[in-house]
N, CA and C of each residue as an Amber inpcrd file, in Angstrom:
protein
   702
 102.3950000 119.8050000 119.0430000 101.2990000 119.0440000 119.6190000
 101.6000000 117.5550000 119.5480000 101.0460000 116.8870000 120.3900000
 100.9180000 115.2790000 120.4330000  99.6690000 114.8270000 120.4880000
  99.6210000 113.9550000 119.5240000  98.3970000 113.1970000 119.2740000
  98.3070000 111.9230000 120.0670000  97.9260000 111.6090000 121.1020000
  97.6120000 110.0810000 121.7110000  95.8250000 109.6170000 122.2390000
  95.8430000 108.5900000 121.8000000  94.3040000 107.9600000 122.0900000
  93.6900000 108.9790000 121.6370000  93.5900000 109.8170000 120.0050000
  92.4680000 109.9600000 119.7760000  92.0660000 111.8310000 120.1680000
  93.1390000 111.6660000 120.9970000  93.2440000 113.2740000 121.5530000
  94.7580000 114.2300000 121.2550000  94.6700000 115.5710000 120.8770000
  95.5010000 116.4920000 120.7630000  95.9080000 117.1360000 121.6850000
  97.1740000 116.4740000 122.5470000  97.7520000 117.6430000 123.1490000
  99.0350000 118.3150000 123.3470000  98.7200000 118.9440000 124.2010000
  99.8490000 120.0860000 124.4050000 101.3740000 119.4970000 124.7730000
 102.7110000 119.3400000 124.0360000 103.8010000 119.4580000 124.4400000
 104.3430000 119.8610000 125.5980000 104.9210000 118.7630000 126.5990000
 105.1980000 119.6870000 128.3920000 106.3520000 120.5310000 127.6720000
 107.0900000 121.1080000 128.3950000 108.2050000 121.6160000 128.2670000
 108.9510000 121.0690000 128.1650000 109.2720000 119.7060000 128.9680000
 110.0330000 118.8530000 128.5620000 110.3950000 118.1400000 127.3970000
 109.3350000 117.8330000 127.0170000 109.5290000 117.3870000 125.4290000
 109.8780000 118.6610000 124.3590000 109.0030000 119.7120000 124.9950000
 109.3880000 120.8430000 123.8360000 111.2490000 120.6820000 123.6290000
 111.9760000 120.6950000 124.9510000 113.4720000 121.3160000 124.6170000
 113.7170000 119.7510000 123.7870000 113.2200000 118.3100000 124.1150000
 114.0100000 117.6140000 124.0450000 114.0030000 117.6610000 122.5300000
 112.6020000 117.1130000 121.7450000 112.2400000 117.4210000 120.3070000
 113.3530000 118.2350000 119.8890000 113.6490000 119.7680000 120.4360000
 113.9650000 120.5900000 119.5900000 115.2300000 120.7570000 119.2390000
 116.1750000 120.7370000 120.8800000 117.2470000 120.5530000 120.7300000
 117.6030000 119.2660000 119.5760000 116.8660000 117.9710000 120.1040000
 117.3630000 117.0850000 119.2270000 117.6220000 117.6230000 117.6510000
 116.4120000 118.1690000 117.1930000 116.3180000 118.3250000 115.6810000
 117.2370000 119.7430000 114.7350000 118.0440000 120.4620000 116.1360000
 118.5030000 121.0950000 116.1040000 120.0400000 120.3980000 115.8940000
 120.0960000 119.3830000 116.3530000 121.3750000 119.2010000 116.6220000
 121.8680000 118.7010000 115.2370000 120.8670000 117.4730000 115.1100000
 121.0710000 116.9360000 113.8040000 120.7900000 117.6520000 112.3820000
 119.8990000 118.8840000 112.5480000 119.8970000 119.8840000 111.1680000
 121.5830000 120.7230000 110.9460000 122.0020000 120.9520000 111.9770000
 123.5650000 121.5810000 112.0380000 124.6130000 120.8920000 111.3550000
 124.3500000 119.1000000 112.4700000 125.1270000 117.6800000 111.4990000
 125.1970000 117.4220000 110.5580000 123.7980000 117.2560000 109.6440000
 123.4980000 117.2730000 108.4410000 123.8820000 118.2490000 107.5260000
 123.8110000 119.4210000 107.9560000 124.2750000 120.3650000 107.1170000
 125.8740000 120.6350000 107.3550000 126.4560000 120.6520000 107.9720000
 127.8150000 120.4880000 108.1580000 128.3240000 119.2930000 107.3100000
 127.8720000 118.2450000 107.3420000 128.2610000 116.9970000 106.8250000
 128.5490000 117.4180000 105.0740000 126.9190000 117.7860000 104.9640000
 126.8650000 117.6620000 103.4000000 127.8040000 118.7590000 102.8480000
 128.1140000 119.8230000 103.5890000 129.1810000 121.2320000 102.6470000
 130.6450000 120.7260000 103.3260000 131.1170000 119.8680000 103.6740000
 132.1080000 119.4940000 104.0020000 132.3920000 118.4410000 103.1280000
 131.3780000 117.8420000 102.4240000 131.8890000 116.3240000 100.9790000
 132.1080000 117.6010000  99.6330000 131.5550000 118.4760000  99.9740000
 131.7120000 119.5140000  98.3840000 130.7970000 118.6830000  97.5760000
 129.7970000 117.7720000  97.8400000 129.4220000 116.7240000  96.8720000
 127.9320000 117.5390000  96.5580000 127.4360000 119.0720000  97.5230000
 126.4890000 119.5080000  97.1330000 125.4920000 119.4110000  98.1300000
 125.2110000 120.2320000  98.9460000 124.1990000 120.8430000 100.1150000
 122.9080000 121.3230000  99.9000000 121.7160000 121.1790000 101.3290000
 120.5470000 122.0900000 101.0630000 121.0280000 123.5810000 100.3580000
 120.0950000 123.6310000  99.3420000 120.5370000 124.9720000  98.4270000
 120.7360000 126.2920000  99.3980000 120.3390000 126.9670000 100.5860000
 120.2690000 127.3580000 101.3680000 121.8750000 127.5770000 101.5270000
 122.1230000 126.5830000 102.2260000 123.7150000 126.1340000 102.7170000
 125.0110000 126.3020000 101.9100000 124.4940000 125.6160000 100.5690000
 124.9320000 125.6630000  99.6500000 125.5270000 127.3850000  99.4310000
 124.8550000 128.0720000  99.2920000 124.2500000 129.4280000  98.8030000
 125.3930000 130.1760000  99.5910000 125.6750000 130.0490000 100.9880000
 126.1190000 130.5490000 102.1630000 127.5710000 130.0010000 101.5000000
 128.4240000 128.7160000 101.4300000 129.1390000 128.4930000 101.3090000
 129.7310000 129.1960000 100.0950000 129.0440000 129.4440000  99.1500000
 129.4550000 129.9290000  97.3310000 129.8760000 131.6280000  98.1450000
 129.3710000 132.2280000  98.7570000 129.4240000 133.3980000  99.2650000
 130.7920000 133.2510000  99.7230000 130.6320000 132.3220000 101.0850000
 132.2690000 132.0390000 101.8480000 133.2270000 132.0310000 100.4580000
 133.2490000 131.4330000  99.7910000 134.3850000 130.9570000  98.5770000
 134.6070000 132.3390000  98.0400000 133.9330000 133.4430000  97.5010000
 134.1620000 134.0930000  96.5110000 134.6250000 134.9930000  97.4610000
 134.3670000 135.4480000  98.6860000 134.7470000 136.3110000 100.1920000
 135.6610000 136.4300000 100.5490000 136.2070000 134.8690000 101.1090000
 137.0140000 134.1730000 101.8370000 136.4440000 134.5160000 103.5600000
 134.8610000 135.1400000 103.5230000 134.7640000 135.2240000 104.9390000
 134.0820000 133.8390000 105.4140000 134.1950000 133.5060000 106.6540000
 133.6520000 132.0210000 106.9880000 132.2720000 131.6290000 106.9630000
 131.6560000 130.6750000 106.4500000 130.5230000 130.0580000 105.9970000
 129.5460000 130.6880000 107.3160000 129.8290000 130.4150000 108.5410000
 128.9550000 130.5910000 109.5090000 128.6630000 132.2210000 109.6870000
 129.2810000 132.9560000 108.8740000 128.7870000 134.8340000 108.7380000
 127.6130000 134.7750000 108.0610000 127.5760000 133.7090000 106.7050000
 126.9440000 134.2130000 105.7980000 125.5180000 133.3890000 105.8950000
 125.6700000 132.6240000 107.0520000 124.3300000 132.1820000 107.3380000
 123.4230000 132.2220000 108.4270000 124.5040000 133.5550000 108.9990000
 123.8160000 133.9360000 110.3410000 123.2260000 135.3900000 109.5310000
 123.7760000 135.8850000 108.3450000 123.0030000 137.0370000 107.4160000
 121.8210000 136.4550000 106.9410000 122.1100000 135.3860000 106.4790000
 120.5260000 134.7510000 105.7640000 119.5180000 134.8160000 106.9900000
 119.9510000 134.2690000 108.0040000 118.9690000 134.3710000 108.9200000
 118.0290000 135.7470000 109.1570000 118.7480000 136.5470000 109.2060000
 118.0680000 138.1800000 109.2650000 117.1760000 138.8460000 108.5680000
 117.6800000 138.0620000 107.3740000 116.6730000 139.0000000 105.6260000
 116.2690000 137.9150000 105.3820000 116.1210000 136.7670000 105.9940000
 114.4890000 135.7030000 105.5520000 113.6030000 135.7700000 106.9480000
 114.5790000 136.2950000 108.0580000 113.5470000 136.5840000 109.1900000
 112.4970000 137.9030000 108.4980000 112.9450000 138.6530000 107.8560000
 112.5060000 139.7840000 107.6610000 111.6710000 139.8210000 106.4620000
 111.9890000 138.8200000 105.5750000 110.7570000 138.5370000 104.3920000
 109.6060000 137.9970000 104.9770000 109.6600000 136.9930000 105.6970000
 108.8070000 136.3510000 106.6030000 107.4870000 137.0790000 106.8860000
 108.0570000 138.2150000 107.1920000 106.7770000 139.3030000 108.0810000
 106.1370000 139.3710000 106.7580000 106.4920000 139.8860000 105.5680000
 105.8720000 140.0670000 104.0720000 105.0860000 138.9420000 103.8660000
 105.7130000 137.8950000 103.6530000 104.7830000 136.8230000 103.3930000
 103.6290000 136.5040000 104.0940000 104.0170000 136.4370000 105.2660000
 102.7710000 136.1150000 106.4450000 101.9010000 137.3990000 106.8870000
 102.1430000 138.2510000 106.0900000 101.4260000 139.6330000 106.2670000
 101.0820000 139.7720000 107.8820000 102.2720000 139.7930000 108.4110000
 101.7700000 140.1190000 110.1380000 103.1710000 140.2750000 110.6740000
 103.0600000 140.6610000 111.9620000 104.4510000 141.0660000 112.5800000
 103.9430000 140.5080000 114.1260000 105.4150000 139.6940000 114.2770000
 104.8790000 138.8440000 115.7090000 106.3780000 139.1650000 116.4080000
 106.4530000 139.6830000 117.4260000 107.6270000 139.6000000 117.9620000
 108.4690000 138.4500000 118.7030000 107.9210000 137.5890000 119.3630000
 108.0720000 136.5010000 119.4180000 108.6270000 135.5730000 118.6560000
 107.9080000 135.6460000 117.2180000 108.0520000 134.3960000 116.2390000
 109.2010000 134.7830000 115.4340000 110.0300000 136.3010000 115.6110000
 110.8550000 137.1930000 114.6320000 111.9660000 136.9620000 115.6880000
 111.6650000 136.8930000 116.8150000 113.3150000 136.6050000 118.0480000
 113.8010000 135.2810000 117.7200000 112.2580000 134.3820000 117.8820000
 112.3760000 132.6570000 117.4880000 113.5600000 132.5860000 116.2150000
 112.8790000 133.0280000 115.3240000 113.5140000 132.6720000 113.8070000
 115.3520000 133.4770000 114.2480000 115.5260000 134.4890000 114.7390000
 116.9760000 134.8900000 114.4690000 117.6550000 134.0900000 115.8360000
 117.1310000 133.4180000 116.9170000 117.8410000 132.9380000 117.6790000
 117.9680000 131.4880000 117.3010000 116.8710000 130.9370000 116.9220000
 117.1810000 129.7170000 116.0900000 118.4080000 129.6770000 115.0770000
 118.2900000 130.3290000 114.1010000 119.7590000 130.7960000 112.9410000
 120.6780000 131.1750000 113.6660000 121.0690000 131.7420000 114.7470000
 121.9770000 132.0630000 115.3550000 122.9110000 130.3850000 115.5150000
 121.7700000 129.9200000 116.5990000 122.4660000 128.9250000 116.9230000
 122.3870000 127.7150000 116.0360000 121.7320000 127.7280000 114.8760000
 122.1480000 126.7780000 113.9550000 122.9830000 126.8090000 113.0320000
 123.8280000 128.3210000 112.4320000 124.7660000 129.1000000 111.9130000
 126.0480000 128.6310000 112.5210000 126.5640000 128.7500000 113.6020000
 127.3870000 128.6150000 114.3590000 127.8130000 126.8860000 114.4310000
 126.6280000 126.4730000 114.7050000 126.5560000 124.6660000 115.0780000
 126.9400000 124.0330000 113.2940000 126.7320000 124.4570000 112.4810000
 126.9570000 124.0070000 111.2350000 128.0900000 124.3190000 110.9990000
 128.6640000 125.3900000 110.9330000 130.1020000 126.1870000 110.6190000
 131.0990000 125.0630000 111.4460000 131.0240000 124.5670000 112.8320000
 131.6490000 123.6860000 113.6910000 132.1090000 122.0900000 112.7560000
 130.4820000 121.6810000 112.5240000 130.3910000 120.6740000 111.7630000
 131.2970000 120.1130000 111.2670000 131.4170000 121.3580000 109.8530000
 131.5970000 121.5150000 108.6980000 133.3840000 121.5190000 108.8010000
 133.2150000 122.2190000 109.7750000 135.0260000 122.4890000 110.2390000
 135.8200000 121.1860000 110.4530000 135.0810000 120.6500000 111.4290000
 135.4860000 119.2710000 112.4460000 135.5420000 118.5740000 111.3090000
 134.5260000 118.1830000 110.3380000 133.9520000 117.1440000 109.0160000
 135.5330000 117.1680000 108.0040000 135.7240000 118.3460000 107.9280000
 137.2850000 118.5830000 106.7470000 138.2540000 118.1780000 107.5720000
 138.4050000 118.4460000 109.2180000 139.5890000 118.1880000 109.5600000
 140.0190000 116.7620000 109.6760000 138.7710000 116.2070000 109.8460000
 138.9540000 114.3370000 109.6750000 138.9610000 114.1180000 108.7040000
 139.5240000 114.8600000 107.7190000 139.9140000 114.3490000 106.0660000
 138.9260000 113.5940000 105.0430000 137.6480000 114.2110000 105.8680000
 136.6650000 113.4620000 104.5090000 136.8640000 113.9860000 103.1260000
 137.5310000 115.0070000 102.8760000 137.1800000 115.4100000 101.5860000
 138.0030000 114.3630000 100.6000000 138.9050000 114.0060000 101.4820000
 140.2450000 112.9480000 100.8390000 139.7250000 111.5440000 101.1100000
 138.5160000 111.1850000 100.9560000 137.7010000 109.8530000 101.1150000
 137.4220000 109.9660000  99.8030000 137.0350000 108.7270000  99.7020000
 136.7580000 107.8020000  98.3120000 135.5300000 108.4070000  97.6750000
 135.1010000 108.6380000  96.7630000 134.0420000 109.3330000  95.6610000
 133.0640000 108.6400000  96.2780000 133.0600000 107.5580000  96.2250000
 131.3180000 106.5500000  96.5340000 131.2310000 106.9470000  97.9670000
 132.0220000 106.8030000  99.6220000 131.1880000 107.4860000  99.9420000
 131.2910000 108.6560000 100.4730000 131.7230000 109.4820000  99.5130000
 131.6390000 111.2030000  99.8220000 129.9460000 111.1790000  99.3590000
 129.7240000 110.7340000  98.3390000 128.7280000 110.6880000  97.8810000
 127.2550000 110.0740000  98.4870000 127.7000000 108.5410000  99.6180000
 126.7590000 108.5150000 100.1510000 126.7550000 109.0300000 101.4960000
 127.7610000 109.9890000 101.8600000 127.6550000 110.7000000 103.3890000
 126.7440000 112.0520000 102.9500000 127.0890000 112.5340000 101.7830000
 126.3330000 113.4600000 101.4430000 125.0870000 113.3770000 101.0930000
 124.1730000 112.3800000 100.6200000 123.1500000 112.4000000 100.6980000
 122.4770000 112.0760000 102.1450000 123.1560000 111.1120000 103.0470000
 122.5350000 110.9820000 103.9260000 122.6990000 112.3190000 104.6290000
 123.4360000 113.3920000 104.9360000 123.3230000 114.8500000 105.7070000
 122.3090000 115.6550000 104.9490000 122.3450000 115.2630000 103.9070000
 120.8920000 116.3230000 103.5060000 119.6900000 115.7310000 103.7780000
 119.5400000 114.3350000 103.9890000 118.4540000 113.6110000 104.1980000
 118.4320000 113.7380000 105.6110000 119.6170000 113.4130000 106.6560000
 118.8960000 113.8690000 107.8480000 118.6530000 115.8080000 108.2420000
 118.9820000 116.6410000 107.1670000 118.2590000 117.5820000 107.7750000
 116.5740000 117.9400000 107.5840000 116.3450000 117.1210000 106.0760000
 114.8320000 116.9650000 106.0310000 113.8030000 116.1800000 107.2700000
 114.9050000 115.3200000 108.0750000 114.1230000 114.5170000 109.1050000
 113.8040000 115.8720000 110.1260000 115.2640000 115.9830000 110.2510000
 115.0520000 117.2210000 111.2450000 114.1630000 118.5080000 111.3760000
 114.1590000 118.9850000 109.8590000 112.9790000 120.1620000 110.0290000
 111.6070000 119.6770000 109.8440000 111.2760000 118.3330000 109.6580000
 110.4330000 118.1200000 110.0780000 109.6900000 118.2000000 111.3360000
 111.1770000 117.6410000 112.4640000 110.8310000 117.3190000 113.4240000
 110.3450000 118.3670000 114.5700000 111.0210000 119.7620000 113.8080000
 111.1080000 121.2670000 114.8640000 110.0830000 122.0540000 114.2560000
 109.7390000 121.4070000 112.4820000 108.0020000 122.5160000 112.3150000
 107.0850000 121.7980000 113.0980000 107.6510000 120.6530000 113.7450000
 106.3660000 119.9480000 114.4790000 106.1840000 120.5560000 115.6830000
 107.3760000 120.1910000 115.8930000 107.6630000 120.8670000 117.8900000
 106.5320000 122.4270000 117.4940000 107.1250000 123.1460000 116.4930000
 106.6620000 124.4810000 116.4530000 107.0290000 125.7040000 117.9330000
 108.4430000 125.4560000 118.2010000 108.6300000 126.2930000 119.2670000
 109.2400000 127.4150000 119.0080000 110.5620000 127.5710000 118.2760000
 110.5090000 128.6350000 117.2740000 111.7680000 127.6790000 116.0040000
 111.6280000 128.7120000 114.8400000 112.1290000 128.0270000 113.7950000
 113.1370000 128.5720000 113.1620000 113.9350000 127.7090000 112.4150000
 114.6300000 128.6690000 111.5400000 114.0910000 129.4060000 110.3850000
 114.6640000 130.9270000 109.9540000 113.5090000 131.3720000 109.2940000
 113.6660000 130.6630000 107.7050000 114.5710000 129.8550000 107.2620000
 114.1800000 129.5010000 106.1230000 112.8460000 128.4040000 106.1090000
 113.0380000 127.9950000 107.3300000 112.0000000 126.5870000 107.5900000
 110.4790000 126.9280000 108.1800000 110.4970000 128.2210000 108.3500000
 109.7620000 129.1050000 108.7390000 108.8220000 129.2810000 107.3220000
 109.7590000 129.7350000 106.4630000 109.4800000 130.3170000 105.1890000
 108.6340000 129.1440000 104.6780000 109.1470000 127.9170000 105.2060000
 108.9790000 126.9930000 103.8520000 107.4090000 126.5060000 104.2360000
 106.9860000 126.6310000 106.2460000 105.9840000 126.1300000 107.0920000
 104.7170000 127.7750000 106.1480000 105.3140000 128.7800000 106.3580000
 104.1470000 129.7440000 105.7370000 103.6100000 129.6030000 103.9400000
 104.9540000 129.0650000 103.6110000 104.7510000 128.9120000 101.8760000
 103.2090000 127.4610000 101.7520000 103.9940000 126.5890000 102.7960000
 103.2230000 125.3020000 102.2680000 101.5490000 125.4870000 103.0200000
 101.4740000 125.9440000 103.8630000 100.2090000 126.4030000 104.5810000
  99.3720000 127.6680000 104.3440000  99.9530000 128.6150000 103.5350000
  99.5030000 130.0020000 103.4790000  99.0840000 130.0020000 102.1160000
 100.0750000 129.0230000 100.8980000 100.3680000 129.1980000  99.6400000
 100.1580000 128.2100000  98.7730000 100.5810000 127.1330000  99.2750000
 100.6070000 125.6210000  98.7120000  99.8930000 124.5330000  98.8570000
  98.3980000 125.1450000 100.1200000  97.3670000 124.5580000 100.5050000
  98.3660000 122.6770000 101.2640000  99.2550000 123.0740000 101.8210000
  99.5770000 121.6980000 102.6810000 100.8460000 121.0100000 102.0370000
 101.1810000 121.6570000 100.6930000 102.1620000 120.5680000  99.4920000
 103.4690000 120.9770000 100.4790000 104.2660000 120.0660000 101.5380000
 105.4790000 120.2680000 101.5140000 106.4160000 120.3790000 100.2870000
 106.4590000 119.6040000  99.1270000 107.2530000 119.3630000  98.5550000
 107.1080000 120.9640000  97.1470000 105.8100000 121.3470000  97.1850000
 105.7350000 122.7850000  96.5230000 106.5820000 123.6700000  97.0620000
 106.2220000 123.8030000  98.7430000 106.9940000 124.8720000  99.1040000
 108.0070000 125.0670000  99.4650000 108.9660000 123.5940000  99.4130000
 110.2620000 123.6470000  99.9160000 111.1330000 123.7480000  98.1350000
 110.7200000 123.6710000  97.1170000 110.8640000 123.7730000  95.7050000
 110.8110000 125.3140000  95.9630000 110.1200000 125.9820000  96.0090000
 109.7070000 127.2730000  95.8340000 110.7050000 127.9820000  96.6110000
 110.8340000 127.7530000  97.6220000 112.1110000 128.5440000  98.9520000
 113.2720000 128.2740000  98.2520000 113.7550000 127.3050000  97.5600000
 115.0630000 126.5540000  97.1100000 115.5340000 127.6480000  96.1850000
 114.5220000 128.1050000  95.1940000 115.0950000 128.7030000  94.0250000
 115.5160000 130.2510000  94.8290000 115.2450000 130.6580000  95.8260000
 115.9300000 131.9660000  95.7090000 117.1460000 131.0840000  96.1190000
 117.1970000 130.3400000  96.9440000 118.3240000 130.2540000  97.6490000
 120.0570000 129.7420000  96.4900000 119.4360000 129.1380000  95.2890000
 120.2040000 128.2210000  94.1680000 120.2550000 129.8440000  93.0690000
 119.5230000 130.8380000  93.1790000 119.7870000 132.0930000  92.4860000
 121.0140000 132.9300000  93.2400000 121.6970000 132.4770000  94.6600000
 122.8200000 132.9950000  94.9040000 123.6960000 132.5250000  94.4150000
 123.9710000 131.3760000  94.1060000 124.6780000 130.2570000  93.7910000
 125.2710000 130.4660000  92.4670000 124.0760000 130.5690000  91.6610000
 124.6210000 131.0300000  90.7850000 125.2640000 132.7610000  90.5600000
 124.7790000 133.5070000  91.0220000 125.0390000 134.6810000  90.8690000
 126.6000000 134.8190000  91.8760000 127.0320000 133.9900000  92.1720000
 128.2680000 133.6270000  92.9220000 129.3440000 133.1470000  91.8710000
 128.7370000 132.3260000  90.8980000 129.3320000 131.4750000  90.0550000
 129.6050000 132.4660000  88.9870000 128.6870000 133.6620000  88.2430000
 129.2540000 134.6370000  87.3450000 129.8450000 135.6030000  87.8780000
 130.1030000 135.5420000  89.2390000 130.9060000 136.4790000  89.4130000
 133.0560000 135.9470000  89.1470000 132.4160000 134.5780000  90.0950000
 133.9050000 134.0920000  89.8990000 134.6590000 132.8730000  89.0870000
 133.5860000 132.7730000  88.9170000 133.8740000 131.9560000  87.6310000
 133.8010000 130.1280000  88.5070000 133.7040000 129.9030000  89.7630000
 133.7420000 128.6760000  90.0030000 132.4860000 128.9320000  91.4350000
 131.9730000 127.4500000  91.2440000 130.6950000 127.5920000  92.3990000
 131.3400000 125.9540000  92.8700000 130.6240000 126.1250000  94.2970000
 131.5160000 124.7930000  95.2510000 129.6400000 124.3570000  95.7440000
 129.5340000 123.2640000  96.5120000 128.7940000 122.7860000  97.5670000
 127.0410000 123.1040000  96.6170000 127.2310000 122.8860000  95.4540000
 126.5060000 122.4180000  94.1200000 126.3240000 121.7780000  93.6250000
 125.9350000 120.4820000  93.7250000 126.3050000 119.1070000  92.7320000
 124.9420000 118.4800000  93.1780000 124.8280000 117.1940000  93.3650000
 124.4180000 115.5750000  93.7120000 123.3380000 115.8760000  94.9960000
 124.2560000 116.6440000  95.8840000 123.0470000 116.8500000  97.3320000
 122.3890000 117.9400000  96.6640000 123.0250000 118.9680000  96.3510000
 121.7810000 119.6610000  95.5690000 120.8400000 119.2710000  94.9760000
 120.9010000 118.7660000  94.0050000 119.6480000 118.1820000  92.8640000
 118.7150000 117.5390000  94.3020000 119.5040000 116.3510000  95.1450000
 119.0510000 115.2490000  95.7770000 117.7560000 116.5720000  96.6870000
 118.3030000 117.3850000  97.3200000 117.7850000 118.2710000  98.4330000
 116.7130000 119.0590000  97.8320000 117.2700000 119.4710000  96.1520000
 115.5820000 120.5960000  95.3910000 115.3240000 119.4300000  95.2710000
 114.6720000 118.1130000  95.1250000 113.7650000 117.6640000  94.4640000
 112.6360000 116.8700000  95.7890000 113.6300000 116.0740000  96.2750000
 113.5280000 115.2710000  97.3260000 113.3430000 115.7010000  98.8680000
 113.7900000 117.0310000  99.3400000 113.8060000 117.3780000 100.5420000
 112.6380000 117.6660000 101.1830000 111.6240000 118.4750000 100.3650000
 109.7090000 118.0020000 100.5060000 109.6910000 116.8030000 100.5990000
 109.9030000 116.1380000 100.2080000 109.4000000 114.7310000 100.6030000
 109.3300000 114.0910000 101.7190000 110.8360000 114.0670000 101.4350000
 111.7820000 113.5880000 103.3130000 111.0200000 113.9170000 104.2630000
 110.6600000 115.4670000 104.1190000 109.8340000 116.6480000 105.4740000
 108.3610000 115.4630000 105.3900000 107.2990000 115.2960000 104.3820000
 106.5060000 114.9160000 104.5920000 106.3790000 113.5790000 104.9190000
 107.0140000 112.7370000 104.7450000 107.7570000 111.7510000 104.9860000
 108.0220000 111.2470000 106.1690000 108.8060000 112.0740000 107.0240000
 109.5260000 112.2560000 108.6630000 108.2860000 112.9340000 109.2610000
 106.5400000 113.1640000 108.2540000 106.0380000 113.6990000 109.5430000
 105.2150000 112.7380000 109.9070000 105.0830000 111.3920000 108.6970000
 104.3060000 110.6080000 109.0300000 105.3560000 109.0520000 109.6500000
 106.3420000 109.1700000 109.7100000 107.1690000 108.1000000 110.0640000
 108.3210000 107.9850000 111.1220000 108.1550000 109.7220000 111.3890000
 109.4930000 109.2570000 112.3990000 108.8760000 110.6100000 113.6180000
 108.7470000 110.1240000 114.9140000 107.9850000 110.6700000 115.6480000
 106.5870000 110.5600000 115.7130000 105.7650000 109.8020000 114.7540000
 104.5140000 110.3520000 114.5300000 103.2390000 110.8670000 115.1140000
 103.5920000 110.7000000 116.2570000 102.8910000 111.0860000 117.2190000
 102.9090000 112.5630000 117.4950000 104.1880000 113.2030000 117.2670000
 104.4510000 114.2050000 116.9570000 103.5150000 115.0380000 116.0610000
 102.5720000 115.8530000 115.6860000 101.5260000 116.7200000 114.7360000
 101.5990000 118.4080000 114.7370000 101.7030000 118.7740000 113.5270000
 101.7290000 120.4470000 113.6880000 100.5480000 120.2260000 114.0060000
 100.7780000 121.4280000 115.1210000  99.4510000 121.9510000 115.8950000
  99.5770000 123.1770000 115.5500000  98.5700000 123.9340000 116.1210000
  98.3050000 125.6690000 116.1240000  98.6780000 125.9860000 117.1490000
  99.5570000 126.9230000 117.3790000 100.3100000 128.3010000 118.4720000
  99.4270000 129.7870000 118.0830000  98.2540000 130.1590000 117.9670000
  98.1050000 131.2890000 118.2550000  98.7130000 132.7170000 118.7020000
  99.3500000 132.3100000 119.1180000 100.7070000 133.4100000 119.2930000
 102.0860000 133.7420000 118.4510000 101.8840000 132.2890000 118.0450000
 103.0080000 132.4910000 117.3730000 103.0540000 132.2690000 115.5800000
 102.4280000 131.1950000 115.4860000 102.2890000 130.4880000 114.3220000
 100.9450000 130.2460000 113.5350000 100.0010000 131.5950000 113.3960000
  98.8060000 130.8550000 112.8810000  98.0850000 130.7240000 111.8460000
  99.7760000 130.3500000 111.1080000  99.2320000 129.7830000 109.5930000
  99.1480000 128.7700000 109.5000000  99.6570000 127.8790000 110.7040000
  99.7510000 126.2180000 110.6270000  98.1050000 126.4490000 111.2140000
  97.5420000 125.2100000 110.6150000  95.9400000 125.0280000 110.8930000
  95.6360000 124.1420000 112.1580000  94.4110000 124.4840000 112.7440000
  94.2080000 123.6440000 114.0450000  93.7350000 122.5180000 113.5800000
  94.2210000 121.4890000 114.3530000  94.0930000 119.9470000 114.3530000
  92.3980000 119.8620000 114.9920000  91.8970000 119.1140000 114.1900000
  90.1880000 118.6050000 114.4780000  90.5450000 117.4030000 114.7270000
């Protein structure tokens, strides 16, 4: 939805792709960026990569799987089954799985990992910081989502009475319980560090943050069809 003069309305289509693609593009960037410094990723990402390492299968398998079995918790949580909002969430992960794996690829082959500590360190916070801009920017659009961001839009509205920063804490820990359970298996965990901590503590924020500062005109609205745990705008 867009809020102007006082009134709530409806997103043309046009803006829907532009919003989305945009926030799509840069959640892929961001996340590619940050598991390509090793300096420590959204726990999510993170999670996917510790998998790749102990595997050796490529990062973008194991986060086009996440996509499937958080599309599929989803229905549990939100106690409802929408077909629509269940295609949304696995075609979204599809193509944000793929677009990150690229990233992440392209990011190592320009030899960042062989860059200087200070700023591996500040490229990596800024990719986790712009993917908090970004899922801000696509729970706004609300056209369809990825299902972790999905997860995090039903946790904070269904669960957390509005707290971004509760429910993106709350989604984190399953995702930092692979991580580790990656780490006793092989004895070493990667894409864990600095953006981690930075992403569980801070990445609610960013989201609430980017909903009042960047776009703002931009407002979750209510989709009835699709989404109607987000609340209608008065």
């Amino acid at each position: 939805m867009y809020y102007r003069d006082g009134k709530y309305l409806e997103l043309s289509w046009h803006q829907v792709y532009f919003y989305f693609f945009l926030s799509l593009f840069f959640d892929s960037l961001g996340n590619g960026l940050s598991v390509s410094t090793n300096l420590g990723s959204a726990p999510w990402t993170a999670g996917a990569a510790n998998l790749s390492n102990v595997t050796g299968v490529p990062i973008a398998y194991y986060l086009a799987g996440t996509t499937f079995l958080v599309a599929i918790a989803n229905i549990f949580l939100a106690h409802k089954f929408v077909l629509k909002r269940f295609m949304g969430n696995i075609a979204f992960g599809l193509m944000f799985s793929f677009l990150a794996g690229f990233f992440n690829s392209l990011f190592i082959s320009m030899g960042i990992q062989s860059q200087a500590l200070w700023l591996k360190i500040i490229l990596d916070l800024f990719g986790v910081a712009m993917v908090g801009v970004a899922i801000s920017a696509y729970q706004r659009v609300n056209f369809i989502l990825h299902p972790i961001d999905d997860m995090t839009n039903i946790l904070r509205f269904s669960y957390f009475h509005g707290s971004a920063p509760k429910a993106q804490m709350s989604n984190f820990i399953f995702a930092i319980s692979i991580s580790l359970l990656c780490w006793a298996v092989s004895g070493k965990i990667v894409a864990l560090n600095i953006g981690t901590a930075f992403s569980f503590f801070m990445q609610g924020n960013i989201i609430a943050w980017s909903d009042r500062l960047v776009f703002p005109h931009l407002v979750h609205g209510n989709m009835d069809m699709t989404h109607k745990d987000i609340p209608v705008q008065n």
